[in-house]
PDB file of C-alpha atoms in Angstrom:
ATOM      1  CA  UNK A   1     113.052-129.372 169.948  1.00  0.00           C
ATOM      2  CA  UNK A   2     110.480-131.004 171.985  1.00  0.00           C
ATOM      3  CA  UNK A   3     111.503-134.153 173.835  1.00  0.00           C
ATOM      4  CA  UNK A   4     110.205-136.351 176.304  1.00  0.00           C
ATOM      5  CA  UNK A   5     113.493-138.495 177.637  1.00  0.00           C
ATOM      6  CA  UNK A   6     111.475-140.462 180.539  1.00  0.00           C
ATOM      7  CA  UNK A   7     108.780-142.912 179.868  1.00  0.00           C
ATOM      8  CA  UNK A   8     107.548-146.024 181.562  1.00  0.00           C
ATOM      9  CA  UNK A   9     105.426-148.816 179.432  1.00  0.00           C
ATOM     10  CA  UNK A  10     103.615-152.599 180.856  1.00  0.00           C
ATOM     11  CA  UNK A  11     107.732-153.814 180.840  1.00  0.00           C
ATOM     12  CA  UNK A  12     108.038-151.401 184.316  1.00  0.00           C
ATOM     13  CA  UNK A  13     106.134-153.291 186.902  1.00  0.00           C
ATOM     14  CA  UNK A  14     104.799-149.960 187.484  1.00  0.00           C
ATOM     15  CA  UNK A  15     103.933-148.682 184.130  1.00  0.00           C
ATOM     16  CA  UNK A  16     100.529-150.257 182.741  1.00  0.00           C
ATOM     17  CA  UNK A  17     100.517-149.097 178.884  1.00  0.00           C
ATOM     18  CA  UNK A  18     102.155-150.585 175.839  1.00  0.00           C
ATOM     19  CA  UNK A  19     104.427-148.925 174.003  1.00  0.00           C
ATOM     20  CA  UNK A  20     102.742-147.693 171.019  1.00  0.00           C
ATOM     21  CA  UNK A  21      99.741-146.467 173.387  1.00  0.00           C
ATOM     22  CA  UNK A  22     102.992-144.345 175.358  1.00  0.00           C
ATOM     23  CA  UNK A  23     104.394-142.951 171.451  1.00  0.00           C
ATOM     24  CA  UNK A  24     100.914-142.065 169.949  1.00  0.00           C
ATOM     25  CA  UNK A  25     100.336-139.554 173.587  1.00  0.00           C
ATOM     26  CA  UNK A  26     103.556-138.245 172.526  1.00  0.00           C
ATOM     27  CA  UNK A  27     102.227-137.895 169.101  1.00  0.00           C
ATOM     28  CA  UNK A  28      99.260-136.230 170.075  1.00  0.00           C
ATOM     29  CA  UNK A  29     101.337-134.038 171.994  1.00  0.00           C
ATOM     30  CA  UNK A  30     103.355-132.654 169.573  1.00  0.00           C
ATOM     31  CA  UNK A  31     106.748-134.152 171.008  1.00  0.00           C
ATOM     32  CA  UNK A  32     109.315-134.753 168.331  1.00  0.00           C
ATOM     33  CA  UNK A  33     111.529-137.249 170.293  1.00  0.00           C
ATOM     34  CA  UNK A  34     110.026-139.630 172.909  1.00  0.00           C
ATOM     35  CA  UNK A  35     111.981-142.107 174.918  1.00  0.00           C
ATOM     36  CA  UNK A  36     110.934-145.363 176.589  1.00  0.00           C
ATOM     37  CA  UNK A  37     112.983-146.037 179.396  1.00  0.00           C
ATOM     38  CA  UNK A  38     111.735-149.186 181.385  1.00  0.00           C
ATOM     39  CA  UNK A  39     113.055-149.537 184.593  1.00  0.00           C
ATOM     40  CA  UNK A  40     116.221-152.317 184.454  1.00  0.00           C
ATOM     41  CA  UNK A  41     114.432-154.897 187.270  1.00  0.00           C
ATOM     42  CA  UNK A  42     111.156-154.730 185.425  1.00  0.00           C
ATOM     43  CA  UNK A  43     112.720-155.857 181.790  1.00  0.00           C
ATOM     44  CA  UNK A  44     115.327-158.317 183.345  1.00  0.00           C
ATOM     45  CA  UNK A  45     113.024-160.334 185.455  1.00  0.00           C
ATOM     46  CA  UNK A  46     110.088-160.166 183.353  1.00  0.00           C
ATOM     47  CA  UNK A  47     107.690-160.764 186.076  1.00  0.00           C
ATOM     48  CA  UNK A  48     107.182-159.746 189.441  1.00  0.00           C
ATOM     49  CA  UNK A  49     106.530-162.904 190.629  1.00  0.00           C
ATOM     50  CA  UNK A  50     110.391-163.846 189.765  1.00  0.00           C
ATOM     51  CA  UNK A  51     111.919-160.558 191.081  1.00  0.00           C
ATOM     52  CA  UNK A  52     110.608-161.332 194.379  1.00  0.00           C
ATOM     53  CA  UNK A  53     112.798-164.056 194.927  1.00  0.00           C
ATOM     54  CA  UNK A  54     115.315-162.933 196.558  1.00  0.00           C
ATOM     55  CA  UNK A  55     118.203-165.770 195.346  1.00  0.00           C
ATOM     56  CA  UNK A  56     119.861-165.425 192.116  1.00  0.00           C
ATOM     57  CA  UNK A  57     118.117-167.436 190.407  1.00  0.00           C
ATOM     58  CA  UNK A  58     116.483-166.055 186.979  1.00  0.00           C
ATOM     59  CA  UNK A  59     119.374-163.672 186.637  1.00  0.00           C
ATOM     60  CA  UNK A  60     120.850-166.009 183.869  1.00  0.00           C
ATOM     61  CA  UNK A  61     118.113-165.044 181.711  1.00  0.00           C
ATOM     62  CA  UNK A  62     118.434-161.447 182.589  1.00  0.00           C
ATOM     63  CA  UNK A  63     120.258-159.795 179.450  1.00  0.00           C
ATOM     64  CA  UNK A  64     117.799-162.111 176.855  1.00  0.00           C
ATOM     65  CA  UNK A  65     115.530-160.130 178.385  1.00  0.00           C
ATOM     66  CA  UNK A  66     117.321-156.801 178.155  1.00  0.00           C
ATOM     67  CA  UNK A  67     117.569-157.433 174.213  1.00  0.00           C
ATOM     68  CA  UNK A  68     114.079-158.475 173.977  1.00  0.00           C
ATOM     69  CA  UNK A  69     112.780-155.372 175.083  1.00  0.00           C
ATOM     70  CA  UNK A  70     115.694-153.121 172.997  1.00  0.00           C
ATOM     71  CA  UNK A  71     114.302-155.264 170.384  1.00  0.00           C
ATOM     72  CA  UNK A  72     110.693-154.031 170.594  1.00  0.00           C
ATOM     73  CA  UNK A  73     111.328-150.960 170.921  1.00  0.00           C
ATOM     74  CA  UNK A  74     113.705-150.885 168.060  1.00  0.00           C
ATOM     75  CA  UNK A  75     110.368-152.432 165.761  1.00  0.00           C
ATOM     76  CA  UNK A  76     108.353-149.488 167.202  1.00  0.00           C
ATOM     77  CA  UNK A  77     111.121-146.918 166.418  1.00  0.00           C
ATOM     78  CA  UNK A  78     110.666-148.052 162.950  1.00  0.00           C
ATOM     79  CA  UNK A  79     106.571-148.274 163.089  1.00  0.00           C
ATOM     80  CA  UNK A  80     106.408-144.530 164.144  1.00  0.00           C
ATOM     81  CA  UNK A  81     109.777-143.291 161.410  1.00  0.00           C
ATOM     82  CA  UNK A  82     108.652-140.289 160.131  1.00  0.00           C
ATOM     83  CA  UNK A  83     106.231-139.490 162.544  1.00  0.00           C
ATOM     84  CA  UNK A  84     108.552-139.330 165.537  1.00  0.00           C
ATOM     85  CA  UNK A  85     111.478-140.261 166.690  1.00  0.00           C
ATOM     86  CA  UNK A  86     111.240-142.819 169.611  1.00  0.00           C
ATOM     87  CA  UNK A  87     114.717-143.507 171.334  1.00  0.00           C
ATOM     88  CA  UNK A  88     115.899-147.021 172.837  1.00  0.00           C
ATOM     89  CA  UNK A  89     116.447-146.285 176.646  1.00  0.00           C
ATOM     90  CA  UNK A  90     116.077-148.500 180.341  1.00  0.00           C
ATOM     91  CA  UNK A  91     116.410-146.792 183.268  1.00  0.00           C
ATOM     92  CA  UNK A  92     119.038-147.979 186.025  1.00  0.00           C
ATOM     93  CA  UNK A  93     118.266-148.189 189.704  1.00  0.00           C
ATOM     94  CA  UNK A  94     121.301-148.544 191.439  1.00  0.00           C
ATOM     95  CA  UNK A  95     119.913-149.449 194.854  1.00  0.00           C
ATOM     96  CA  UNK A  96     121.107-152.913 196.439  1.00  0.00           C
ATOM     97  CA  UNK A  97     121.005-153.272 200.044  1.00  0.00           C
ATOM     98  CA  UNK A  98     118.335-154.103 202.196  1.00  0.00           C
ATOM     99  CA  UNK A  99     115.306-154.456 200.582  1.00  0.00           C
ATOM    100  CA  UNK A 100     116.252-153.541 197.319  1.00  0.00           C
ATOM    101  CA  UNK A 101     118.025-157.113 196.470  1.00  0.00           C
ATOM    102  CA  UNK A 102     117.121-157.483 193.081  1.00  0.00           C
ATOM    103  CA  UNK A 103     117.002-153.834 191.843  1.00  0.00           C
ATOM    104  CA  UNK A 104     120.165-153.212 190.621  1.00  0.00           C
ATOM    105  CA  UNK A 105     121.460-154.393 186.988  1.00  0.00           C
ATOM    106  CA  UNK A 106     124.016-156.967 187.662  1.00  0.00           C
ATOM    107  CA  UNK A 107     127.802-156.184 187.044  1.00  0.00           C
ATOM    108  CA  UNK A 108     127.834-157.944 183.896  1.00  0.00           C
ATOM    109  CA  UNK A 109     124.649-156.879 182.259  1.00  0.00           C
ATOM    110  CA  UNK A 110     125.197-155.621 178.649  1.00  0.00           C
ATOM    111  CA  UNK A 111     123.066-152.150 178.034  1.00  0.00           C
ATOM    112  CA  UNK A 112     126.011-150.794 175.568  1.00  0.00           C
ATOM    113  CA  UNK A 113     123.451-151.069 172.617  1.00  0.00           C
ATOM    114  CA  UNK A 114     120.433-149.123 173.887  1.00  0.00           C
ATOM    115  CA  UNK A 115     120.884-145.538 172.896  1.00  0.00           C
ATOM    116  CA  UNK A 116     120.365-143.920 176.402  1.00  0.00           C
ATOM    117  CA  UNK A 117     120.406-144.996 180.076  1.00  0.00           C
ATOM    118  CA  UNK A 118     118.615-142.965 183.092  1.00  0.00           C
ATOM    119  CA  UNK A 119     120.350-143.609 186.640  1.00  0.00           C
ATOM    120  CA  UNK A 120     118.823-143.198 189.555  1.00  0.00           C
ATOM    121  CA  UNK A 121     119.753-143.318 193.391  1.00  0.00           C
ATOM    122  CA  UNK A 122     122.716-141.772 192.743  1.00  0.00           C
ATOM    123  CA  UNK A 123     122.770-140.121 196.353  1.00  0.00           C
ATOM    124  CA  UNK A 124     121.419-142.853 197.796  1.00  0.00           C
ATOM    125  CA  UNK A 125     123.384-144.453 200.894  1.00  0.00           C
ATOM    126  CA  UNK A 126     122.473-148.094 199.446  1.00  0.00           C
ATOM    127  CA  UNK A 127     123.514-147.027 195.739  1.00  0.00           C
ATOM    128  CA  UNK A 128     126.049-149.247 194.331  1.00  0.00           C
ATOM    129  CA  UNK A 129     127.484-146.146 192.278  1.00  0.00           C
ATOM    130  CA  UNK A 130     128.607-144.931 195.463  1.00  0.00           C
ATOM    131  CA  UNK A 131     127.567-141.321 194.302  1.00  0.00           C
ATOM    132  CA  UNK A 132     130.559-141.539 191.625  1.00  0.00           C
ATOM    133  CA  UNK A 133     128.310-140.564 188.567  1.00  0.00           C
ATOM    134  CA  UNK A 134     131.219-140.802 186.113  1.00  0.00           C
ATOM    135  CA  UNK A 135     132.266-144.154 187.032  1.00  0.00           C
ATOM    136  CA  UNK A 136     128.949-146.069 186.895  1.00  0.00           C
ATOM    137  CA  UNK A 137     128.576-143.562 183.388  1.00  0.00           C
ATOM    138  CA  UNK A 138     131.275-145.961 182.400  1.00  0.00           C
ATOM    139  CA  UNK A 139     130.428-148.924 183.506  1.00  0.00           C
ATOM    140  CA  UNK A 140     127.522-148.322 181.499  1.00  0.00           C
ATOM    141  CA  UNK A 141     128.495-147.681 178.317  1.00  0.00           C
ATOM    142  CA  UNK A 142     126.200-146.497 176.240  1.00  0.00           C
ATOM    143  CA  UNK A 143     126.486-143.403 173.961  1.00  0.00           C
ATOM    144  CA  UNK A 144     124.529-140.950 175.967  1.00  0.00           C
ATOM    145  CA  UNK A 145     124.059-141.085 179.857  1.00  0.00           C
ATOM    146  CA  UNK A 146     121.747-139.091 182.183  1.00  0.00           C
ATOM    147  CA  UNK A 147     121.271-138.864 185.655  1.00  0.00           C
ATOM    148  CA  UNK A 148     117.879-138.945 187.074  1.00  0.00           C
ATOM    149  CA  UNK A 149     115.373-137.673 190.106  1.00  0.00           C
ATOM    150  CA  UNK A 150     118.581-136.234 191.463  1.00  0.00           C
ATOM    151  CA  UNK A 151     119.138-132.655 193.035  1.00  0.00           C
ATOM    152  CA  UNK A 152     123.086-132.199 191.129  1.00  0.00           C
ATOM    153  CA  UNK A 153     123.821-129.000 192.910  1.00  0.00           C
ATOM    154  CA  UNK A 154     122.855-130.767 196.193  1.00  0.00           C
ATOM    155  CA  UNK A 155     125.206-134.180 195.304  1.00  0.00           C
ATOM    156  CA  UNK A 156     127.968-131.979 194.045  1.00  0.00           C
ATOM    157  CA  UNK A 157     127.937-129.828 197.469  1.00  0.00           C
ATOM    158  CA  UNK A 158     127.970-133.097 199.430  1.00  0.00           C
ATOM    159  CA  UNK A 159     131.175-134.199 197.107  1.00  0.00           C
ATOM    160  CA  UNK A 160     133.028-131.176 197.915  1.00  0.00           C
ATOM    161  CA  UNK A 161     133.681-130.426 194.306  1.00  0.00           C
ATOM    162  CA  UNK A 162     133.042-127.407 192.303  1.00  0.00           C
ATOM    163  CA  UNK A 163     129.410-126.982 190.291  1.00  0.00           C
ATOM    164  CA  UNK A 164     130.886-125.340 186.911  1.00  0.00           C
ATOM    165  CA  UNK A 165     133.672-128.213 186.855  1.00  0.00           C
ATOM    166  CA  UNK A 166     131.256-131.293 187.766  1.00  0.00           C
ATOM    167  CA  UNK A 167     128.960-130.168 185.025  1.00  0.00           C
ATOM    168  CA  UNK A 168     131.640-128.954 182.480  1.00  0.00           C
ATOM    169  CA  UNK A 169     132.961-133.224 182.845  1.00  0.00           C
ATOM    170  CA  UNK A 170     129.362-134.077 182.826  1.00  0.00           C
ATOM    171  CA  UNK A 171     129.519-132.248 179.235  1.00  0.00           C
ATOM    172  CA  UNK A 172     133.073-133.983 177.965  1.00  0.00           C
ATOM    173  CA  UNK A 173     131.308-137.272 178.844  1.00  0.00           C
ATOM    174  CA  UNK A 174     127.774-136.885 177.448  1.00  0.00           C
ATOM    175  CA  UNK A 175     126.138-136.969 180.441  1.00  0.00           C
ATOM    176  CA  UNK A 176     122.650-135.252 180.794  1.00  0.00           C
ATOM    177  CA  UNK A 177     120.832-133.815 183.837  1.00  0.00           C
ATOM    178  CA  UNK A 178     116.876-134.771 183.989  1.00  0.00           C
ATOM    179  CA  UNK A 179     114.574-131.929 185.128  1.00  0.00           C
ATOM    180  CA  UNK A 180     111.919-134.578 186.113  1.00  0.00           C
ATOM    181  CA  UNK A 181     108.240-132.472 185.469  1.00  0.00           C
ATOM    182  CA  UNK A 182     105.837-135.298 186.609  1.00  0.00           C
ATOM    183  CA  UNK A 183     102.762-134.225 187.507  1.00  0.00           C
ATOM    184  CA  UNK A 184     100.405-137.219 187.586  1.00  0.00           C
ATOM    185  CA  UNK A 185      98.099-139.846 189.970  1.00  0.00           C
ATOM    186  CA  UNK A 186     101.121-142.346 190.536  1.00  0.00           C
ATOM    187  CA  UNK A 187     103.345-139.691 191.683  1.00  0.00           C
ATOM    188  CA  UNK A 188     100.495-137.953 193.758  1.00  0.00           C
ATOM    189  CA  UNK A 189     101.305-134.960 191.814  1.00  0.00           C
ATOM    190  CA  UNK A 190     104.515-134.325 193.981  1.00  0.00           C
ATOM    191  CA  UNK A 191     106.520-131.650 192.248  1.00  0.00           C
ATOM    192  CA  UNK A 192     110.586-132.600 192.301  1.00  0.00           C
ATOM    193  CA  UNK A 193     111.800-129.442 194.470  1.00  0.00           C
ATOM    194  CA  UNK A 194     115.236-129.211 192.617  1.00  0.00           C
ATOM    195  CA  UNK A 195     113.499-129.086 189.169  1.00  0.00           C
ATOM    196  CA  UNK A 196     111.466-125.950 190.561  1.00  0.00           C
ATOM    197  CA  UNK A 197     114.413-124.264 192.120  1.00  0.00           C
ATOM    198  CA  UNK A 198     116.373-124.699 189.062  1.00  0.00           C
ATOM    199  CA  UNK A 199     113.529-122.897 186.970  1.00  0.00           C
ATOM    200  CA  UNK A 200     112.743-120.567 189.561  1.00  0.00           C
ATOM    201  CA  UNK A 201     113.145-116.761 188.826  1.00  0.00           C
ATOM    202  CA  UNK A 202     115.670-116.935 192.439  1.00  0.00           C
ATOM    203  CA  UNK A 203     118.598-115.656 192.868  1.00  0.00           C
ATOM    204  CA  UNK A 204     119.719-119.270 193.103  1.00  0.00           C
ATOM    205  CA  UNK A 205     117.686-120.494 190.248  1.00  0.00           C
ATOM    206  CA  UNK A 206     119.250-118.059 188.140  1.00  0.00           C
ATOM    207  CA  UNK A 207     122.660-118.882 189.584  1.00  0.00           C
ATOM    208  CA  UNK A 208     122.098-122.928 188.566  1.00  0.00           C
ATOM    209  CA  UNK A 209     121.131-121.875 185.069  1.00  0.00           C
ATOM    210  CA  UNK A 210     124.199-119.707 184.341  1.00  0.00           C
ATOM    211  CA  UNK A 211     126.784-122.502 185.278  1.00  0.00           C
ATOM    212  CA  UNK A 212     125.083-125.096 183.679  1.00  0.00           C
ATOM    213  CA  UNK A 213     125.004-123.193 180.558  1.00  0.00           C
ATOM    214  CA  UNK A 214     128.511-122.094 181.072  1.00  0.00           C
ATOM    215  CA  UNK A 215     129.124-125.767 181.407  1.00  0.00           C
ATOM    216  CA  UNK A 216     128.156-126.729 177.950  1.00  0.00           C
ATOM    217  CA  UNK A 217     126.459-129.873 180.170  1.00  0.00           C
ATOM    218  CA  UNK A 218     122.680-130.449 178.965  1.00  0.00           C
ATOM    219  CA  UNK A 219     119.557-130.858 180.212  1.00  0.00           C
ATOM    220  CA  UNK A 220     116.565-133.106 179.781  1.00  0.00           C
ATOM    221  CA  UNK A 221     112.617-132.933 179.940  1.00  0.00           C
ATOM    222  CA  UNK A 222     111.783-135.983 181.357  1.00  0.00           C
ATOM    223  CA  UNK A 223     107.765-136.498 182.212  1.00  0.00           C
ATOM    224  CA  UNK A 224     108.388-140.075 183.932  1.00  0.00           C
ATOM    225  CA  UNK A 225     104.373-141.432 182.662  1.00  0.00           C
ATOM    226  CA  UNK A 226     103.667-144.426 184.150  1.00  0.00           C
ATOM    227  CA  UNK A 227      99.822-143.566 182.415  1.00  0.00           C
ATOM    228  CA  UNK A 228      98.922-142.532 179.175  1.00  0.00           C
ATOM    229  CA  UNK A 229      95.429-140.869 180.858  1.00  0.00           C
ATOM    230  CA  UNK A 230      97.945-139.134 183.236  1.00  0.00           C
ATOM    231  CA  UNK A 231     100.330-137.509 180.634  1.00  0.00           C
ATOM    232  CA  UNK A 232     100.752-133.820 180.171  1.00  0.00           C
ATOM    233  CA  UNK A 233     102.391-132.919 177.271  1.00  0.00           C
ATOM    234  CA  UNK A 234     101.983-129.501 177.492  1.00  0.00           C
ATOM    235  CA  UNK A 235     103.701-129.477 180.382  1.00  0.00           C
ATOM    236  CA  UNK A 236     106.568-131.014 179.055  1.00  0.00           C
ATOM    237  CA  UNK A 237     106.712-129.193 176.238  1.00  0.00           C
ATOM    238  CA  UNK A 238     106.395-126.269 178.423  1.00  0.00           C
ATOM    239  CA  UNK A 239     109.669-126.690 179.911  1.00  0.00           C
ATOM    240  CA  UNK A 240     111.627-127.658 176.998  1.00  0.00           C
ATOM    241  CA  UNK A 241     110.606-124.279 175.393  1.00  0.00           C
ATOM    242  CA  UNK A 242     112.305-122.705 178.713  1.00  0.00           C
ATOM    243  CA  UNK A 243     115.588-124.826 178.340  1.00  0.00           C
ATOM    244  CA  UNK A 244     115.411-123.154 174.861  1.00  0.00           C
ATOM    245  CA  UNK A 245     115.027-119.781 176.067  1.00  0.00           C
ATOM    246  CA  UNK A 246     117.812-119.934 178.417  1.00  0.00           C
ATOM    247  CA  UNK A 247     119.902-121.032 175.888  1.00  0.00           C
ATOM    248  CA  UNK A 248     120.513-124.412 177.383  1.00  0.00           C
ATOM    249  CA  UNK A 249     120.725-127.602 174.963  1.00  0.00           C
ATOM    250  CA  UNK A 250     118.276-130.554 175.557  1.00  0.00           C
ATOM    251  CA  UNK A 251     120.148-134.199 174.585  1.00  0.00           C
ATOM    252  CA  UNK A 252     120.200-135.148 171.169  1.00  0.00           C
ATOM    253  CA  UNK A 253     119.340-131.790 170.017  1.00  0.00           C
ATOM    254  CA  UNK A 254     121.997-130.117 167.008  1.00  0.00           C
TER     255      UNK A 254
END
């Protein structure tokens, strides 16, 4: 199964494509599954004019907002049956302290419906997840969780826990690990280090592989396009043939 799980549209402030422009690359690509995932702050406030004020004030309208967007996607999802399968997903920064006021979702934000969140920040000092992944996973609520732009082996070190137990809970509570593959302009084609090492033909690559796959956890191809001209779907699809080959299970996959 190919599957893109990370992809930004015009409701990121950073993204600059519409949605359909985001599924028909995917399309083109040969993906079978393709999930928009705007970031949280970008869909709530709407505008960046209103998420730079730093009071409260807009956050009222905040979930509208947050169904607006599942909402259009959901009308796309249909558009494209048949042709694709496009998946209903926000991603989560968790960040709140010092400059990052308004990034976080708001303790009583509703994302139960979508069908997927991506967090991020999760070892982040000013993370409000406080590096407990399973907690916020719960907070959260929706079916299918996944933690992104994060080095796991890394977080779970820092935690003082064991790797094959971490991931083998990750896998009792559907949560996903993101091997983030962007290559593009807005990322200045910075490779993620801990999605290399965990390919790598190392000792220690090899090593991450066999305890994830132990685990029963799985693990997602996630591009993270912020532009259509940037996207490299062979890439992705690349890597989701070597998740395959090693025998490891992508989300949503039978």
């Amino acid at each position: 199964m190919l599957q893109d799980l990370h992809s930004h549209t015009f409701y990121s402030f950073c993204g600059g494509d519409e949605p359909e422009a985001v599924v028909d690359a995917a399309i083109a690509g040969g993906l079978d599954i393709i999930g928009i995932t705007d970031h949280n702050y970008g869909v709530g406030f709407g505008r960046n004019s209103l998420f730079h004020l730093v009071a409260e004030a807009g956050v009222g309208d905040y979930e509208r907002t947050l169904r607006r967007y599942y909402h259009h996607i959901n009308l796309i999802r249909e558009k494209y049956e048949g042709r694709i399968r496009v998946l209903r997903g926000i991603e989560l920064c968790t960040l709140h302290g010092g400059r990052h006021l308004n990034f976080h979702l708001p303790d009583d934000a509703d994302i139960s419906f979508f069908d997927y969140c991506l967090i991020e920040n999760l070892d982040h000092r000013y993370s409000v997840t406080g590096g407990d992944l399973f907690a916020y996973a719960r907070r959260c609520a929706t079916p299918v969780v996944g933690i992104a732009h994060t080095d796991l082996f890394a977080h779970i070190e820092h935690l003082g826990e064991d790797p094959l137990a971490y991931f083998s809970r990750m896998a009792e509570e559907n949560i996903f690990w993101e091997m983030n593959v962007s290559y593009d302009s807005v990322h200045n084609y910075r490779e993620h280090e801990y999605m290399l090492r965990f390919f790598s033909d190392t000792p220690e690559g090899e090593a991450q592989r066999e305890i994830v796959r132990r685990s029963g956890a799985r693990v997602s191809v996630g591009f993270d396009g912020h532009r259509v001209y940037d996207y490299l779907a062979d890439r992705v699809c690349d890597f989701c043939r070597r998740l395959t080959a090693e025998g490891i299970k992508m989300p949503f996959e039978e």
